XYZ file of C-alpha atoms in Angstrom:
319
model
C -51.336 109.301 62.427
C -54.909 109.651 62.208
C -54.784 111.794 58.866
C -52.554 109.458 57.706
C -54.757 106.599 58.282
C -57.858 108.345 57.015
C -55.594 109.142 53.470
C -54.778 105.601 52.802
C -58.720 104.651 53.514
C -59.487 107.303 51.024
C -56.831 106.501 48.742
C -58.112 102.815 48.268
C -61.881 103.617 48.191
C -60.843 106.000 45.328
C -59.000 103.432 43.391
C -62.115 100.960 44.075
C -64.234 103.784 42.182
C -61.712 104.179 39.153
C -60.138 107.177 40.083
C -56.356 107.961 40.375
C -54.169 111.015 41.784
C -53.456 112.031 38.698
C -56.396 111.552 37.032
C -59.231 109.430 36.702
C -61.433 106.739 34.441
C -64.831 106.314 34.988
C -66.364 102.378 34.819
C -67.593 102.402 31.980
C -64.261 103.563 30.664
C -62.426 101.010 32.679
C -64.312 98.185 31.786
C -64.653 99.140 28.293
C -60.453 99.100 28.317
C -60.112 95.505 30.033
C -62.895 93.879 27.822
C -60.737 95.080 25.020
C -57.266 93.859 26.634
C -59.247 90.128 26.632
C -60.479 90.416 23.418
C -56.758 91.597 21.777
C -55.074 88.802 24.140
C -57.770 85.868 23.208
C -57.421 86.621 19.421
C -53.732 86.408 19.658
C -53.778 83.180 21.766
C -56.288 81.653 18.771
C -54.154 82.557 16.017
C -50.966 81.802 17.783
C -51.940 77.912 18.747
C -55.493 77.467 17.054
C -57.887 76.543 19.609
C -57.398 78.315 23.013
C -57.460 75.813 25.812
C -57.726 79.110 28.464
C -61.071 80.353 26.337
C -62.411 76.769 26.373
C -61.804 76.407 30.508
C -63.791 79.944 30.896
C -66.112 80.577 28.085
C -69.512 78.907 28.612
C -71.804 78.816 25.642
C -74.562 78.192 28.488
C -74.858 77.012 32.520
C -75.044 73.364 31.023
C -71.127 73.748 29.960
C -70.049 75.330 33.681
C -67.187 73.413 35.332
C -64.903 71.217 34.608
C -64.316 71.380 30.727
C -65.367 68.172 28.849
C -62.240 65.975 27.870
C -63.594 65.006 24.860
C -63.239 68.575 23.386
C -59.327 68.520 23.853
C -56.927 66.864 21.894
C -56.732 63.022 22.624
C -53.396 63.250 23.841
C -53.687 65.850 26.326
C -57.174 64.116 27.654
C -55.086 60.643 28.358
C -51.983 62.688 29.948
C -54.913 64.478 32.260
C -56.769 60.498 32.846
C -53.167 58.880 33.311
C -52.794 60.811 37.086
C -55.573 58.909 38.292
C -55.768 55.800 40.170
C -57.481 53.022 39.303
C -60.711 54.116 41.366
C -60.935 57.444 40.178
C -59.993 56.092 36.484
C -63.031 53.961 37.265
C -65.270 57.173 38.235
C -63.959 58.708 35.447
C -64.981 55.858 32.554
C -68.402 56.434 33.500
C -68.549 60.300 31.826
C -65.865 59.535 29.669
C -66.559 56.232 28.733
C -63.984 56.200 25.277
C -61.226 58.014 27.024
C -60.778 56.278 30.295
C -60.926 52.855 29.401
C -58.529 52.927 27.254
C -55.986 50.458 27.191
C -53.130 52.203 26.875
C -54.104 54.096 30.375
C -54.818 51.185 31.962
C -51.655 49.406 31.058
C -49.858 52.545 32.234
C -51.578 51.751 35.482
C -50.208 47.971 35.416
C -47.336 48.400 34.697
C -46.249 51.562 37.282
C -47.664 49.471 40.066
C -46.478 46.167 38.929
C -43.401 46.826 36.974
C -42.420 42.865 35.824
C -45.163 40.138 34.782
C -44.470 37.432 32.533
C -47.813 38.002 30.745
C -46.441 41.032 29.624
C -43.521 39.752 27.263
C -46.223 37.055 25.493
C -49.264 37.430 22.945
C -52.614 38.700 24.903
C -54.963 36.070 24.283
C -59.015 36.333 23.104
C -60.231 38.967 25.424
C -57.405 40.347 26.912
C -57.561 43.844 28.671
C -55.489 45.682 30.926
C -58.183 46.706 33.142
C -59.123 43.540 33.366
C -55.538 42.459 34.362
C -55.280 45.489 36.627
C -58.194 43.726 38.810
C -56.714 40.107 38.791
C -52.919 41.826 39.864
C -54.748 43.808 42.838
C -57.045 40.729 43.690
C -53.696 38.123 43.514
C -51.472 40.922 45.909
C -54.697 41.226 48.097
C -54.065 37.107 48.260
C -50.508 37.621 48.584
C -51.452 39.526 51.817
C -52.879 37.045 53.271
C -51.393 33.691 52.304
C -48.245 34.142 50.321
C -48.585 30.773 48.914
C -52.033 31.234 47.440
C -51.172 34.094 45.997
C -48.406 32.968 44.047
C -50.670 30.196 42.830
C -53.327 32.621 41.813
C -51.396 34.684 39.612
C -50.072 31.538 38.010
C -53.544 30.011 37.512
C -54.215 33.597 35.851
C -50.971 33.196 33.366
C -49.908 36.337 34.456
C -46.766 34.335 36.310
C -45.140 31.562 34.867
C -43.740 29.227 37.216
C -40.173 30.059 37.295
C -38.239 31.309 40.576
C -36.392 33.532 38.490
C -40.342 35.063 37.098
C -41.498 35.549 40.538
C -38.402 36.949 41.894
C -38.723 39.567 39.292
C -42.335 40.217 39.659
C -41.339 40.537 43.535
C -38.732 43.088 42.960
C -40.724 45.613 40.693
C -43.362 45.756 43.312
C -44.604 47.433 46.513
C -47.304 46.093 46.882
C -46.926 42.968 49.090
C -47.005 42.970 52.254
C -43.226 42.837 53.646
C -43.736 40.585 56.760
C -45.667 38.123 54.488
C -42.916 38.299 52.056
C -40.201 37.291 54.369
C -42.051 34.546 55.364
C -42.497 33.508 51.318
C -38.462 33.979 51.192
C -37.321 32.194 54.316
C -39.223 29.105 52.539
C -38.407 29.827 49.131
C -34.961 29.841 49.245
C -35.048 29.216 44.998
C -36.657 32.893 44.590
C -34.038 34.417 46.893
C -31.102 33.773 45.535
C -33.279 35.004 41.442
C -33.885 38.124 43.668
C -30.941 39.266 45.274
C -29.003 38.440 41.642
C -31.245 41.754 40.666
C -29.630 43.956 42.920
C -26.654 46.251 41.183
C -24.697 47.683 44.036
C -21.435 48.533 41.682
C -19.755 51.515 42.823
C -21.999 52.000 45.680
C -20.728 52.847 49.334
C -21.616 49.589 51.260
C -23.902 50.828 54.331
C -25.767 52.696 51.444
C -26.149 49.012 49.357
C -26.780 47.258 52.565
C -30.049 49.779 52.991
C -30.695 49.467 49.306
C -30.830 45.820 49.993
C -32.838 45.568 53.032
C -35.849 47.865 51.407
C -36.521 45.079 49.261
C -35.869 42.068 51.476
C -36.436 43.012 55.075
C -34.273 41.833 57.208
C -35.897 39.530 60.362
C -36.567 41.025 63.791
C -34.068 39.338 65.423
C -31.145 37.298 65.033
C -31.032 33.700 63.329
C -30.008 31.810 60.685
C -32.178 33.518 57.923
C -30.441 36.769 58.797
C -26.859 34.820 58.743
C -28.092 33.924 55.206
C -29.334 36.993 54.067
C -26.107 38.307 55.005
C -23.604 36.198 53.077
C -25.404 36.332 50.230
C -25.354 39.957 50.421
C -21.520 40.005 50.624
C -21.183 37.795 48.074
C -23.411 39.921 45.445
C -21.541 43.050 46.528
C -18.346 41.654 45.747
C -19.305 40.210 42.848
C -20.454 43.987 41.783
C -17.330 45.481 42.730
C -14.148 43.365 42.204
C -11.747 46.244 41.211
C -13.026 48.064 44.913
C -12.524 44.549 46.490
C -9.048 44.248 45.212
C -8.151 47.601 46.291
C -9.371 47.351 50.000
C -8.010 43.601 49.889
C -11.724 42.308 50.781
C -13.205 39.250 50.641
C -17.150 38.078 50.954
C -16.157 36.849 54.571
C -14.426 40.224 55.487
C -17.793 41.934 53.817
C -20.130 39.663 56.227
C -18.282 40.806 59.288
C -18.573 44.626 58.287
C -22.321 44.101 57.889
C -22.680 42.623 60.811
C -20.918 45.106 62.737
C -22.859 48.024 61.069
C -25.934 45.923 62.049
C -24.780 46.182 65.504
C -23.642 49.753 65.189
C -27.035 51.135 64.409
C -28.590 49.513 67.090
C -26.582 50.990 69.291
C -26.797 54.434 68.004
C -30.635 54.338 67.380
C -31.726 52.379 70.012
C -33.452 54.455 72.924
C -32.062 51.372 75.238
C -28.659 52.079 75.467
C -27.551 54.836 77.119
C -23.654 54.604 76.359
C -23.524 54.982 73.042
C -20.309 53.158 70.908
C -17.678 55.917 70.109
C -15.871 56.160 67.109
C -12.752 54.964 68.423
C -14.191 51.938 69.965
C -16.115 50.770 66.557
C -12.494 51.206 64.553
C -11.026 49.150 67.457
C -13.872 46.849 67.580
C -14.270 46.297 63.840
C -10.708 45.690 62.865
C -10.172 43.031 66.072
C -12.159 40.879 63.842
C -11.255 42.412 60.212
C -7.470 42.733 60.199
C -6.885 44.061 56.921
C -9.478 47.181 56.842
C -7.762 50.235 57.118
C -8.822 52.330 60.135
C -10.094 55.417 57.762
C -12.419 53.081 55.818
C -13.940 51.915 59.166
C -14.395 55.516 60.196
C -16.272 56.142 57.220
C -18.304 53.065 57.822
C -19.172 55.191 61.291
C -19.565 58.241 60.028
C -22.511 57.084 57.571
C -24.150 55.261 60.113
C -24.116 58.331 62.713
C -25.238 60.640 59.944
C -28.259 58.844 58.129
C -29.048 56.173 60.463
C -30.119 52.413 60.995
C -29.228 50.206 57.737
C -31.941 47.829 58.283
C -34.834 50.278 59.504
């Protein structure tokens, strides 16, 4: 074992010298052969696609030009596809080496309008001085607002034009957005019953199953902490938009928006009980069928068990 050892020591030491078993290259040889493998390889890059992008990464005319390559020698539209990954910060950081390239507008209305995906300044004519950077500020400053007085917030964005004053405008700008803060939105909805009804009208839940559009809908209106009449509400209105996205479904299960309200109500209850660290005797299958259809006649017994099954296999609908 020892030999053995001592042979693959040897072995890699002579490989780390240039030799081989069955021959061997001295360093000047090897290196010689590798420069030239470069040199073939970097011409046929140059010709291939003009300017090599690999060459102008590694290839320093002098220490001045070491590190990260200069943006401005690329082609324009790979510099703003490198800039457009950045936040708004970094972007920031950025414009002051790149001045030209990262404030551009079109990067910073790329930044706009992933974060805020609906204003109703977008859809008129900028006025004198308009910038996207610019708005980019005033939309994090009026969210920041939001945050902490949802009222005020609303007002500044209208006071900006970037909102018009239209339930229907702010329901929009509300639902292409994550950046409010969800308990202060609930509050904003519970009083603005106007923008509620704009927002849940946004929701498509055609041909979906309906634990899976119930948790669809409670991501973007969060459902209360406990049990009232703003949950009552946000319930039937619920049933009523999911029936309204699939009649042909509701005709075939023979389901109404009241039949709807009562199976979101019980899969409210059901993933309580099955999440909840509280309660030890969890609700069977059987007794959620029987349970269910007590109060919904006309569901059949395998659409309830489905209704289970989802619930026991991905979890709360409201979390």
């Amino acid at each position: 074992m020892g030999q053995g050892l001592w042979r693959v020591a040897r072995n890699q030491q002579l490989q780390q010298e240039g030799y081989s078993e069955q021959g061997y290259l001295t360093r000047e040889q090897s290196r010689r052969m590798a420069a030239s493998n470069i040199s073939n390889t970097s011409h046929r890059k140059q010709v291939q696609g003009g300017i090599d992008i690999y060459h102008l990464l590694k290839a320093r005319k002098s220490k001045e030009q070491e590190g990260f390559i200069n943006l401005e020698m690329l082609p324009p539209e790979l510099s703003f596809t490198i800039l457009s990954y950045l936040n708004a910060t970094d972007l920031c950081l950025a414009s002051c080496v790149w001045q030209d390239l990262a404030n551009d507008e079109l990067l910073w209305q790329g930044l706009c309008k992933s974060t805020w995906g609906h204003c109703s300044i977008y859809n008129k004519n900028p006025p004198l001085g308009f910038s996207f950077r610019k708005l980019y500020m005033q939309l994090d400053e009026g969210s920041l607002t939001f945050n902490a007085n949802p009222d005020e917030g609303v007002n500044y964005f209208m006071s900006k034009g970037i909102l018009d004053d239209s339930p229907k405008e702010i329901a929009k700008f509300i639902f292409c957005t994550r950046t409010l803060n969800w308990k202060k939105l609930r509050i904003y909805l519970d009083e603005r019953r106007d923008v509620l009804d704009d927002l849940v009208t946004l929701h498509n839940f055609r041909n979906q199953f309906l634990p899976n559009a119930l948790r669809e809908f409670f991501r973007h209106i969060h459902a209360p902490e406990e049990r009232g009449e703003y949950l009552e509400t946000l319930i039937t209105k619920f049933s009523h938009r999911f029936c309204a996205c699939n009649p042909d479904l509701m005709r075939e299960l023979g389901l109404s928006p009241d039949a709807v309200y009562v199976l979101c109500y019980s899969l409210i209850l059901l993933s309580i009980d099955l999440t909840s660290p509280h309660v030890k005797n969890k609700m069977s299958k059987r007794e959620f069928i029987r349970n269910t259809r007590r109060a919904a006649q006309n569901i059949s017994e395998d659409f309830v068990g489905h209704l289970y099954d989802n619930i026991y296999l991905i979890g709360h609908v409201a979390a």
